[in-house]
Amino acid sequence: MAKADPSFETTTGVGGETHQQVPVNGPHGTHGGAAQAHLTTNQGIRISDNQNSLKAGERGPTLLEDFVLREKIFHFDHERIPERIVHARGSAAHGVFECTKAIPELTAAGLFSAVGKQTLVFTRFSTVAGGAGSVDTPRDVRGFAVKFYTDEGNWDLVGNNIPVFFIQDAIKFPDLVHAVKMEADKGYPQAASAHDTFWDFVSLMPESIHMVMWQMSDRTIPRSLRFMEGFGIHTFRLVNAEGASKLVKFHWKPVQGLQSTTWDEAVKIAGADPDYHRRDLYEAIESGDFPAWDLGVQVFEEGWALEQPFDVLDATKLIPEELVPVTIIGRMTLNRNPDNFFAETEQSAFCPANIVPGIDFTPDPLLQGRLFSYLDTQKSRLGTANFHQLPINAPKCPMHNFQRDGMMQMEIPKGRANYEPNSLNEAGEPSGPRECPATGFTSFARGMMPNSGDQHLRVRPALFADHYSQARLFYQSQTPVEQAHLASALVFELSKVGLEHVRHRMLTLLGAVNEDLARRVAGGLAMDLPAPAEMAAPLVEMAESPSLSILEHGQPPMAGRKVAILFAQGSNLQSIEKMKAAIEGNGGKAVLIAQKVGGIPVNGGLLKADGQLAGSPSALFDAVASIINPDALDSLRADHAVHAWFADAYAHCKTIGACPATNRLLEEWGIARDEGITSLDDFPDVAPARHWAREAKVRLLA
Ligand code: HDE
């Protein structure tokens, strides 16, 4: 009997009279195909009635005998699996990585061996602190995990959108995660670091101060997953075919540009569209606007590393791009949404220990802990050591070994050879796969670096002791606008901390980073500025690094951005169409917004909106244009959502394209004209820019 085809569903309503089935995936779905498949149980038994359970009489109790009901409910009861302990909320896509610069002199890894070489990938972005159902836009670090299905096995580059981390040694990770997650007694706050336990922990861990600078910067409130960088964080090794090795850090650079929101915007987006980032990624890919990232490497010699004032094995440190430039070696394009969220995104299991010949680890004590953790967590989350057999995790190259059995074994190995060496074939020779000394993975022979292996010690290297120099470098490399955001984020978060001694201790750490920053935060909290914390190592002044700033990367382009066009009864259809064409001509997406969606009489016809104004606040768009007729003003004036729409667009420093009637509204509401409020003609050129000079007028910044 045929197995149930999941691309079919029954059209039956109530009563169970009809059982006709129609395809829901269409012929292009992975399960498309054979029409008229029958609904069956998991054992393949055809189901005659999927509407009514088996009862003892018309009004009698349900019978235990109903195996169809019991199997269906039993399976449903077990649909959820444990969510990831961190990075539970995530969105993913399939894609392809293409090598654009071959580097065989640096690595034997096949995916970097020739220009044009393509490797399939699966990439999952995530927040860290919140549960799987939490919102997309909290202030949080974003995970950036890429699984490369290479010809030589799977390589997982499991990184973040920030190039450094909170802690130096894996043994502190459970403490960090406990501190940032919802508080143990209260069960809140969800997906937020603005609470006592997080700040208590980091204020006692000066090594986290550099990461705290990044976390309080606009990097943790990205406009979209498409507009953020990614970093491998740890120092890895590249090893070439001759066995020579150099050290490397990996970077992902978004081709779409780098862009963030303001905090007020992120908060409003969370309410209006909790799935904002997931939707944005899905819709961009669905519409053929494939997001892409360039993969870059910072390659350096061990000797150079030893001369630096920081240790390259310390994950709280970065190497400024101005010191070691990033060389682009390939491009990843995400071009296909998962067919099924659970089977692919949820069941994907990333492991930094998944590595291919030509790449190797270093003794970074954080990385070393991760090499253990991920394999372990997958067993607990996916329930079986055979999680590698799930389609999303399985390598796409040949895979053979003598590992056997275990829960949920999906393969049926043939023969009796399940050990090695053996001489089980008829000629008395080995049966089954053998090791391959020539092409197999070999750990880099000189993997041990100076002071890394001669004794057993629970210590930190002396060079890990400077926690402040790079935190200072980060703050000082930001533009004044970004410095104000960072200081204000600290004020916001610390204002939610009830323990006054924790706030005080944070101010001492900030004082050690930069006096101006500490003074601004103390002022914002209305607290006295304490003496700076003592430092375990002297500060090292480093040249400013503009690549650490988002705004120094320049104005965002129109491509990939969403622009709203507000219209109302009597609006001029020609002007709307002209505006739409101008936005889309530059690669943007125009979204029509009105007070009602179903079709409004405009000058030129009946026009349907893509979104209802009250449900589509301006926070969801990168810029807004308004094309309205004076006759519609009374209806717009009477709607608070319209006022909030413009007031927020202004306060979020967005470009507002205003027709004369719109200008009247803005004047009435006291929204002052500036270069960011443009005529409809000028709007398409200016739209993606933000007008930061406004901020001081609308927000109390630290
Ligand atoms: Fe993770 N981390 N992590 N982490 N991490 C997990 O693995 C862990 C760290 C990162 O989309 C877990 O499958 C330890 C740094 C990402 O599925 C777990 C330590 C970085 C993802 C785990 C770290 C990351 C995870 C939870 C300190 C940036 C999501 C569920 C030694 C380089 C991957 C899971 C996805 C997920 C452990 C530190 C990134 C528990 C012990 C540093 C992007 O294994």
XYZ file of C-alpha atoms and ligand atoms in Angstrom:
746
model
C 0.000 0.000 0.000
C 1.328 3.484 -0.864
C 2.652 5.677 1.921
C 0.624 8.852 2.528
C 1.798 11.616 0.249
C 2.156 14.750 2.362
C 1.625 16.998 -0.650
C -2.050 16.148 -0.583
C -4.696 17.295 1.842
C -8.353 16.543 2.118
C -10.860 19.216 1.191
C -13.416 17.848 3.599
C -15.130 20.369 5.836
C -17.386 19.296 8.700
C -19.319 16.090 8.614
C -16.838 13.970 6.711
C -18.965 13.475 3.592
C -16.276 14.101 0.975
C -12.758 12.749 0.841
C -11.514 14.217 -2.376
C -7.850 15.182 -2.225
C -6.092 18.099 -3.891
C -2.379 18.805 -4.204
C -1.178 21.606 -1.921
C 2.449 21.715 -2.989
C 1.812 21.672 -6.684
C 3.969 19.722 -9.119
C 7.157 21.603 -8.096
C 6.953 20.643 -4.397
C 9.356 17.956 -3.222
C 6.453 15.637 -2.629
C 4.543 16.527 -5.800
C 3.660 13.631 -8.041
C 1.175 10.778 -7.997
C -2.323 12.218 -8.010
C -5.047 10.616 -5.864
C -2.769 9.215 -3.169
C -4.711 7.812 -0.252
C -4.460 8.970 3.326
C -3.002 6.136 5.409
C -1.718 5.462 8.915
C 2.039 5.328 9.496
C 1.745 1.577 8.873
C 0.266 2.186 5.421
C -3.317 1.204 6.319
C -5.802 3.268 4.264
C -7.943 5.594 6.343
C -11.618 5.666 5.475
C -12.676 8.567 7.714
C -10.346 11.308 8.954
C -13.159 13.368 10.550
C -14.751 11.146 13.181
C -13.294 8.995 15.930
C -14.688 5.533 16.613
C -17.459 5.646 19.249
C -19.691 3.227 21.064
C -22.872 4.490 19.480
C -23.672 7.896 18.045
C -23.394 9.694 21.403
C -21.214 7.109 23.156
C -17.628 7.342 24.480
C -14.641 6.965 22.149
C -13.212 3.461 21.937
C -9.638 2.557 22.904
C -9.698 0.341 19.853
C -9.504 3.377 17.535
C -5.901 2.872 16.384
C -6.297 5.581 13.727
C -7.132 8.209 16.350
C -4.549 6.942 18.840
C -1.705 6.902 16.326
C -2.582 10.388 15.063
C -2.802 11.939 18.542
C 0.253 10.032 19.794
C 2.353 11.376 16.930
C 1.025 14.881 17.419
C 1.808 14.752 21.159
C 5.462 14.178 20.304
C 5.814 16.723 17.502
C 7.960 19.113 19.512
C 11.583 18.333 20.250
C 13.721 20.142 22.829
C 14.649 23.542 21.466
C 18.288 24.577 21.287
C 19.565 25.616 24.717
C 20.900 28.754 23.048
C 20.147 30.080 19.536
C 16.663 28.524 19.747
C 15.018 31.137 17.518
C 16.361 30.790 14.001
C 15.651 31.120 10.294
C 17.515 29.361 7.543
C 17.935 28.945 3.808
C 19.712 26.788 1.268
C 22.248 28.214 -1.109
C 25.473 27.831 -2.923
C 29.018 28.934 -2.199
C 31.199 29.762 -5.173
C 34.962 30.145 -4.966
C 36.006 33.475 -6.547
C 39.705 33.298 -5.658
C 41.460 29.937 -5.481
C 43.878 29.595 -2.564
C 45.598 26.182 -3.011
C 48.827 27.736 -1.719
C 47.044 28.240 1.616
C 44.712 25.279 1.940
C 44.106 21.837 0.509
C 40.348 22.270 1.083
C 38.628 21.365 -2.194
C 35.976 24.100 -1.947
C 38.697 26.759 -2.294
C 40.704 24.885 -4.969
C 39.457 26.520 -8.184
C 37.625 29.669 -9.225
C 34.019 28.770 -10.060
C 33.979 25.671 -7.832
C 30.500 25.465 -6.276
C 29.527 23.930 -2.939
C 25.994 23.625 -1.616
C 25.313 25.274 1.760
C 22.601 25.512 4.403
C 22.738 28.659 6.541
C 20.883 29.293 9.781
C 20.699 32.706 11.456
C 19.514 32.963 15.032
C 19.125 35.087 18.118
C 20.837 33.732 21.227
C 18.904 34.380 24.404
C 15.232 33.873 23.560
C 13.170 30.720 23.128
C 12.113 29.329 19.746
C 8.892 31.380 19.791
C 10.477 34.673 20.828
C 10.516 37.790 18.645
C 13.055 38.445 15.901
C 14.255 41.888 16.979
C 15.480 41.859 20.585
C 18.803 43.481 21.324
C 20.872 40.327 20.949
C 23.835 38.769 19.199
C 22.878 36.896 16.016
C 24.143 33.410 15.167
C 25.479 32.931 11.646
C 25.970 29.203 11.054
C 26.892 27.809 7.641
C 27.003 24.132 6.741
C 29.095 23.559 3.597
C 28.302 20.200 1.991
C 31.766 19.819 0.447
C 33.048 16.945 -1.705
C 35.265 15.983 1.235
C 32.572 16.035 3.913
C 30.617 18.661 5.815
C 32.364 21.772 7.075
C 30.360 23.817 9.595
C 31.463 27.406 10.128
C 29.345 28.219 13.189
C 29.825 31.919 13.852
C 28.087 35.061 15.045
C 27.453 38.539 13.628
C 30.042 39.930 16.051
C 33.756 39.085 15.775
C 34.425 38.566 19.490
C 32.800 36.714 22.374
C 31.921 37.343 26.039
C 34.252 34.804 27.590
C 37.701 33.354 27.048
C 37.271 29.827 28.375
C 34.493 27.339 27.615
C 34.091 26.535 31.298
C 32.294 29.891 31.745
C 29.695 29.291 29.001
C 26.952 27.698 31.140
C 27.322 30.591 33.636
C 27.027 33.191 30.881
C 23.957 31.536 29.391
C 22.260 31.076 32.757
C 22.867 34.745 33.520
C 21.445 36.093 30.249
C 18.418 33.802 29.965
C 15.235 34.561 31.895
C 15.858 34.673 35.642
C 15.634 31.290 37.326
C 12.962 32.176 39.882
C 10.817 34.567 37.835
C 10.859 33.006 34.376
C 11.389 36.423 32.749
C 12.524 38.493 30.929
C 12.345 36.599 27.671
C 15.003 37.351 25.036
C 16.464 40.328 26.874
C 19.774 41.080 28.543
C 18.325 44.095 30.383
C 18.020 42.465 33.799
C 19.979 41.928 37.010
C 21.568 38.544 36.468
C 23.141 39.342 33.089
C 24.681 42.610 34.257
C 25.705 41.101 37.568
C 27.637 38.420 35.690
C 29.330 40.652 33.105
C 30.185 43.277 35.710
C 32.102 40.550 37.560
C 33.770 39.299 34.356
C 35.902 42.129 32.968
C 36.869 39.869 30.046
C 33.355 40.408 28.647
C 33.647 44.217 28.395
C 34.813 44.232 24.756
C 31.836 42.097 23.696
C 29.534 44.299 25.819
C 30.618 47.261 23.656
C 29.551 45.363 20.524
C 26.374 44.120 22.173
C 25.342 47.673 23.144
C 26.142 48.966 19.651
C 23.658 48.928 16.775
C 25.152 45.584 15.612
C 22.689 43.753 17.852
C 19.615 45.419 16.329
C 20.165 44.583 12.643
C 17.607 45.867 10.132
C 17.447 42.420 8.600
C 19.425 39.186 8.626
C 20.451 40.119 5.093
C 22.226 43.273 6.255
C 24.645 41.886 8.816
C 28.216 40.646 8.781
C 29.276 37.221 10.020
C 32.460 36.107 11.740
C 34.045 32.748 12.562
C 35.459 34.498 15.673
C 38.147 31.948 16.585
C 41.510 31.749 14.933
C 41.599 28.642 12.740
C 44.352 27.115 10.627
C 44.618 26.689 6.895
C 46.881 23.810 5.843
C 48.051 23.305 2.237
C 48.755 20.039 0.418
C 52.421 20.176 1.434
C 51.425 20.435 5.093
C 52.411 24.105 5.503
C 50.046 26.108 7.670
C 48.985 29.701 8.334
C 46.479 31.073 10.784
C 43.138 32.467 9.625
C 40.023 34.329 10.725
C 36.838 34.044 8.625
C 34.529 36.966 7.740
C 31.193 37.180 5.913
C 30.490 40.556 4.231
C 26.886 41.201 3.136
C 26.675 42.200 -0.516
C 23.445 44.075 0.385
C 25.364 46.389 2.727
C 25.435 46.671 6.487
C 22.474 48.259 8.287
C 20.795 48.442 11.652
C 17.634 49.877 13.199
C 17.270 52.278 16.087
C 16.233 50.728 19.398
C 12.816 52.402 19.358
C 12.254 50.976 15.885
C 13.292 47.456 16.954
C 10.839 47.590 19.867
C 7.992 48.713 17.595
C 8.815 46.093 14.974
C 8.670 43.417 17.676
C 5.046 44.363 18.324
C 3.977 44.853 14.718
C 5.709 41.808 13.258
C 7.425 39.382 15.665
C 8.638 37.401 12.621
C 10.118 40.434 10.884
C 13.516 38.910 10.135
C 12.207 35.473 9.264
C 9.632 36.998 6.914
C 12.175 39.336 5.348
C 14.570 36.491 4.529
C 11.809 34.227 3.252
C 10.181 36.898 1.086
C 13.454 38.134 -0.379
C 14.381 34.603 -1.472
C 10.859 33.830 -2.667
C 10.868 36.948 -4.859
C 14.227 36.061 -6.402
C 16.130 38.820 -4.576
C 18.765 36.369 -3.306
C 20.895 37.660 -0.443
C 24.617 37.078 -0.806
C 27.697 37.339 1.381
C 31.350 37.407 0.411
C 33.587 35.110 2.398
C 36.819 36.786 3.379
C 39.909 35.579 5.188
C 42.458 37.340 7.331
C 45.547 35.182 6.938
C 48.607 35.625 9.126
C 51.732 33.824 10.249
C 52.199 32.348 13.684
C 55.322 34.491 14.088
C 53.315 37.670 13.435
C 50.686 36.539 15.917
C 53.308 36.131 18.624
C 54.393 39.758 18.202
C 50.915 41.215 18.875
C 49.931 42.819 22.184
C 46.972 40.390 22.357
C 46.715 36.637 21.979
C 45.063 35.397 18.779
C 43.785 32.419 20.766
C 41.714 34.777 22.927
C 38.143 34.946 21.525
C 37.546 38.316 23.204
C 40.019 39.893 20.757
C 39.814 40.716 17.071
C 42.438 41.589 14.520
C 41.578 44.978 12.997
C 41.124 44.781 9.238
C 43.413 47.784 8.964
C 46.173 45.571 10.427
C 45.497 42.394 8.420
C 43.246 43.050 5.419
C 40.364 40.758 4.572
C 40.851 38.930 1.254
C 37.619 37.850 -0.428
C 37.765 34.245 -1.660
C 34.164 33.358 -2.445
C 30.512 34.287 -2.408
C 27.573 32.557 -0.731
C 24.153 33.118 -2.290
C 21.037 31.959 -0.463
C 18.614 30.988 -3.194
C 16.109 28.486 -1.807
C 13.818 28.492 1.193
C 13.464 25.274 3.172
C 10.490 23.159 2.094
C 9.743 22.340 5.707
C 10.748 24.420 8.701
C 10.930 21.539 11.157
C 12.680 18.965 8.990
C 15.351 21.384 7.865
C 15.742 24.511 10.012
C 14.813 22.901 13.319
C 16.573 19.591 12.770
C 19.757 21.108 11.356
C 22.621 20.220 13.659
C 25.734 22.352 13.398
C 29.045 21.214 14.934
C 32.205 23.333 14.832
C 34.042 19.966 15.003
C 32.826 19.243 11.440
C 35.940 20.200 9.523
C 37.533 19.148 6.240
C 41.142 18.435 5.186
C 42.914 21.769 4.655
C 41.315 23.491 7.668
C 42.192 22.812 11.300
C 41.560 24.028 14.831
C 43.770 26.003 17.178
C 43.976 25.593 20.950
C 41.653 28.597 21.551
C 40.145 27.444 24.878
C 36.654 28.540 23.829
C 36.827 26.685 20.527
C 38.153 23.584 22.263
C 35.076 23.477 24.503
C 32.787 23.938 21.517
C 34.355 20.933 19.806
C 32.844 18.813 22.568
C 29.590 20.653 23.174
C 27.803 20.574 19.849
C 28.015 16.841 19.197
C 26.771 16.286 22.711
C 23.848 18.709 22.451
C 22.612 17.178 19.183
C 22.174 13.811 20.860
C 20.092 15.426 23.566
C 18.059 17.553 21.148
C 17.518 15.092 18.320
C 17.371 12.053 20.564
C 19.776 9.773 18.765
C 23.420 9.446 17.801
C 22.097 8.890 14.261
C 21.108 12.565 13.806
C 23.675 12.745 10.989
C 21.330 10.611 8.877
C 18.623 13.291 8.791
C 18.592 14.664 5.237
C 19.575 18.193 6.292
C 22.605 16.935 8.203
C 23.765 14.121 5.926
C 26.882 14.786 3.859
C 26.342 14.914 0.125
C 29.616 13.065 -0.572
C 30.026 9.295 -0.052
C 29.985 8.233 3.618
C 31.022 4.778 4.884
C 32.115 3.512 8.250
C 31.495 0.729 10.728
C 29.420 2.727 13.195
C 26.267 0.696 13.700
C 22.854 0.541 15.281
C 21.613 3.081 17.802
C 18.164 4.591 18.156
C 16.387 5.454 14.904
C 18.870 3.709 12.635
C 17.673 4.586 9.126
C 20.243 2.604 7.161
C 20.335 -1.123 6.547
C 24.025 -2.045 6.299
C 24.651 -5.285 4.398
C 27.054 -8.099 5.265
C 28.840 -9.021 8.450
C 31.828 -6.689 8.185
C 31.274 -4.248 11.016
C 34.849 -3.936 12.238
C 38.214 -3.094 10.786
C 40.737 -4.550 10.036
C 38.986 -7.624 8.678
C 39.632 -10.223 6.003
C 36.056 -11.207 5.380
C 35.650 -11.230 1.630
C 35.909 -14.465 -0.339
C 39.561 -13.910 -1.273
C 40.383 -13.393 2.380
C 40.741 -9.666 1.812
C 39.183 -6.762 3.665
C 35.524 -6.163 3.258
C 34.087 -2.673 3.640
C 35.720 0.746 3.739
C 39.382 1.271 4.702
C 41.241 4.268 6.047
C 42.907 6.558 3.486
C 46.293 7.865 4.700
C 46.865 9.879 1.500
C 43.669 11.926 1.365
C 42.135 11.478 4.807
C 41.963 14.241 7.415
C 45.194 14.603 9.361
C 45.521 16.996 12.244
C 48.173 19.621 11.665
C 51.320 18.036 13.084
C 52.591 21.179 14.779
C 49.160 22.029 16.157
C 50.605 22.931 19.545
C 51.604 26.570 19.866
C 54.164 27.958 22.330
C 53.199 27.219 25.950
C 50.411 24.927 24.876
C 50.956 21.410 25.990
C 53.838 20.744 28.283
C 51.952 20.818 31.600
C 48.445 20.372 32.986
C 47.380 23.769 34.318
C 44.048 25.446 35.066
C 45.251 28.909 34.088
C 44.764 31.740 31.611
C 47.754 32.843 29.537
C 49.186 36.156 30.742
C 48.389 37.769 27.373
C 44.649 37.171 27.951
C 44.707 39.703 30.814
C 44.144 42.949 28.884
C 40.365 43.327 28.679
C 40.091 47.040 27.985
C 42.294 48.038 25.038
C 40.061 46.550 22.339
C 36.858 47.658 24.076
C 38.315 51.164 23.954
C 39.339 50.684 20.322
C 35.756 49.699 19.469
C 34.164 52.703 21.199
C 36.668 55.151 19.767
C 36.207 53.775 16.234
C 32.460 54.556 16.207
C 30.976 57.697 14.678
C 29.470 60.204 17.180
C 25.965 58.968 16.274
C 26.945 55.383 17.063
C 28.713 56.394 20.275
C 25.491 58.059 21.408
C 23.506 54.910 20.573
C 25.955 52.750 22.479
C 25.920 54.959 25.572
C 22.107 55.188 25.427
C 21.770 51.404 25.124
C 23.864 51.023 28.275
C 21.660 53.555 30.067
C 18.535 51.689 28.957
C 19.825 48.282 30.039
C 21.331 49.410 33.329
C 18.141 51.310 34.162
C 16.448 47.893 34.242
C 18.988 46.608 36.753
C 17.573 46.770 40.270
C 20.838 46.016 42.093
C 22.519 49.366 42.541
C 25.951 47.862 43.276
C 25.843 46.158 39.862
C 25.215 49.475 38.089
C 28.007 51.014 40.091
C 30.405 48.179 39.203
C 29.517 48.514 35.505
C 30.351 52.224 35.671
C 33.801 51.357 37.041
C 34.397 48.987 34.105
C 33.149 51.572 31.596
C 35.469 54.133 33.178
C 38.366 51.838 32.400
C 37.215 51.619 28.770
C 36.737 55.323 28.111
C 36.019 58.199 30.469
C 33.643 59.986 28.104
C 31.532 56.834 27.768
C 31.394 56.282 31.530
C 30.428 59.911 32.147
C 27.603 59.752 29.612
C 26.213 56.549 31.092
C 26.511 57.836 34.662
C 24.713 61.028 33.558
C 21.957 58.992 31.906
C 21.473 57.009 35.108
C 21.751 60.127 37.306
C 24.552 58.427 39.262
C 27.945 59.681 40.402
C 30.884 58.629 38.292
C 33.048 56.227 40.324
C 36.802 55.740 39.881
C 37.641 53.429 36.996
C 38.267 49.736 37.674
C 41.839 48.627 38.141
C 43.325 46.944 35.133
C 45.279 43.699 35.274
C 47.356 44.770 32.266
C 48.309 48.213 30.936
C 46.154 49.738 28.161
C 47.524 49.456 24.638
C 46.497 52.390 22.418
C 45.561 51.110 18.962
C 44.918 53.106 15.784
C 41.172 53.650 15.180
C 39.537 51.017 12.970
C 36.713 52.471 10.818
C 35.700 48.970 9.684
C 34.293 48.425 13.212
C 31.649 51.102 12.596
C 28.464 50.430 10.643
C 27.957 54.003 9.471
C 31.529 54.297 8.174
C 30.535 51.664 5.595
C 28.517 54.396 3.829
C 24.877 55.060 3.010
C 22.759 51.993 2.301
C 21.691 51.467 -1.327
C 18.050 51.202 -2.455
C 18.563 47.593 -3.571
C 16.997 45.179 -1.106
C 15.160 47.933 0.817
C 11.395 48.172 1.442
C 9.699 51.514 0.841
C 6.080 52.292 1.745
C 3.802 54.469 -0.384
C 0.802 55.757 1.554
C -2.324 56.561 -0.453
C -5.937 57.373 0.350
C -9.215 58.077 -1.388
C -8.672 60.392 -4.364
C -4.864 59.903 -4.579
C -3.381 60.273 -8.030
C -2.838 56.806 -9.526
C -0.290 58.055 -12.042
C 1.895 59.555 -9.300
C 1.680 56.328 -7.311
C 2.691 54.240 -10.301
C 5.535 56.605 -11.146
C 6.851 56.395 -7.572
C 6.585 52.611 -7.537
C 8.506 52.351 -10.790
C 11.245 54.683 -9.522
C 11.710 52.633 -6.332
C 11.663 49.297 -8.104
C 13.883 50.609 -10.888
C 16.598 51.059 -8.247
C 16.147 47.530 -6.882
C 13.893 48.459 -3.944
C 10.511 46.984 -3.087
C 7.511 49.340 -3.057
C 4.673 48.451 -0.662
C 1.309 50.215 -1.022
C -0.289 51.198 2.287
C -3.789 52.558 2.916
C -6.256 52.703 5.790
C -8.191 49.840 4.175
C -6.800 47.092 1.941
C -9.672 45.867 -0.210
C -9.729 48.552 -2.904
C -9.983 52.322 -2.594
C -11.276 54.684 -5.313
C -8.326 56.794 -6.455
C -8.008 59.279 -9.256
C -7.594 56.792 -12.100
C -9.337 53.660 -10.809
C -9.739 51.364 -7.835
C -6.476 50.572 -6.028
C -5.814 47.716 -3.607
C -3.254 48.172 -0.831
C -0.596 45.605 0.159
C -0.931 46.516 3.810
C -3.387 48.133 6.215
C -1.937 51.261 7.743
C -2.757 50.386 11.365
C -1.072 47.002 10.913
C 1.908 48.291 8.927
C 3.673 50.918 11.054
C 6.422 52.868 9.349
C 8.976 50.990 11.500
C 8.585 48.101 9.044
C 9.946 50.174 6.133
C 13.221 51.823 5.234
C 11.561 54.999 3.956
C 8.014 56.279 3.386
C 6.354 58.340 0.680
C 2.867 59.806 0.944
C 0.676 60.632 -2.047
C -2.672 61.933 -0.832
C -5.453 64.200 -1.944
C -6.529 67.171 0.266
C -10.058 65.682 0.396
C -8.696 62.719 2.359
C -7.077 64.852 5.072
C -9.979 64.736 7.536
C -10.078 60.946 7.556
C -6.279 60.783 7.971
C -6.220 63.435 10.727
C -8.751 61.467 12.736
C -6.609 58.287 12.744
C -3.880 58.136 15.393
C -2.140 55.387 13.408
C -1.502 57.939 10.614
C 0.031 60.410 13.035
C 2.196 57.675 14.602
C 3.214 56.528 11.108
C 4.758 59.890 10.216
C 5.985 60.764 13.707
C 7.871 57.453 13.910
C 9.294 57.735 10.392
C 10.614 61.140 11.441
C 11.898 59.953 14.832
C 13.593 56.942 13.217
C 15.407 59.434 10.970
C 13.885 58.049 7.774
C 13.303 59.879 4.530
C 9.717 61.058 4.089
C 8.591 61.816 0.543
C 5.738 64.295 0.946
C 3.185 65.666 -1.503
C 1.734 69.156 -0.729
C -1.246 67.722 1.221
C 1.121 65.568 3.274
C 3.218 68.627 4.048
C 0.110 70.252 5.521
C -0.357 67.282 7.855
C 3.305 67.318 8.885
C 3.099 71.029 9.648
C -0.061 70.585 11.727
C 1.673 67.876 13.725
C 4.794 69.996 14.275
C 7.063 67.684 12.269
C 9.781 70.124 11.296
C 11.030 70.225 7.707
C 14.608 69.132 7.087
C 16.607 67.647 4.216
C 15.081 64.228 4.956
C 11.564 65.461 4.114
C 11.678 65.617 0.351
C 9.419 66.310 -2.599
C 8.067 63.245 -4.369
C 10.490 63.890 -7.245
C 13.578 63.922 -5.033
C 12.446 61.040 -2.853
C 13.749 58.008 -4.835
C 17.324 59.349 -4.772
C 17.391 60.182 -1.066
C 15.121 57.422 0.269
C 17.498 54.827 1.792
C 19.533 57.446 3.705
C 18.917 58.083 7.404
C 18.988 61.663 8.687
C 20.770 61.304 12.003
C 20.929 65.030 12.744
C 17.253 64.736 13.734
C 17.961 62.386 16.624
C 18.966 65.057 19.103
C 15.553 66.727 18.552
C 13.472 63.641 19.234
C 15.344 61.468 21.719
C 17.085 61.916 25.051
C 20.469 60.461 24.127
C 23.209 59.755 26.632
Fe 27.458 27.978 20.534
N 26.193 26.470 21.017
N 28.570 27.566 22.180
N 28.662 29.593 20.171
N 26.374 28.417 18.931
C 25.107 26.106 20.325
O 24.474 23.921 19.763
C 28.488 26.450 22.917
C 29.754 29.966 20.890
C 26.665 29.350 17.982
O 21.954 27.589 14.057
C 24.492 24.834 20.833
O 22.997 22.982 18.329
C 29.544 26.421 23.903
C 30.541 30.917 20.176
C 25.643 29.340 16.963
O 21.825 25.640 15.065
C 25.449 24.383 21.936
C 30.248 27.574 23.731
C 29.870 31.098 18.993
C 24.745 28.357 17.341
C 26.458 25.502 21.948
C 29.639 28.284 22.646
C 28.708 30.268 19.016
C 25.231 27.797 18.565
C 23.039 24.958 21.222
C 31.443 28.065 24.527
C 30.249 32.042 17.841
C 23.462 27.972 16.640
C 22.256 24.140 20.241
C 32.574 27.209 24.450
C 31.503 31.666 17.203
C 23.690 26.995 15.536
C 23.239 23.613 19.326
C 22.391 26.716 14.826
C 24.608 26.743 19.253
C 27.506 25.489 22.775
C 30.096 29.554 22.236
C 27.774 30.253 17.921
C 24.827 24.120 23.299
C 29.777 25.322 24.925
C 31.857 31.553 20.613
C 25.575 30.241 15.726
O 26.094 23.191 21.604
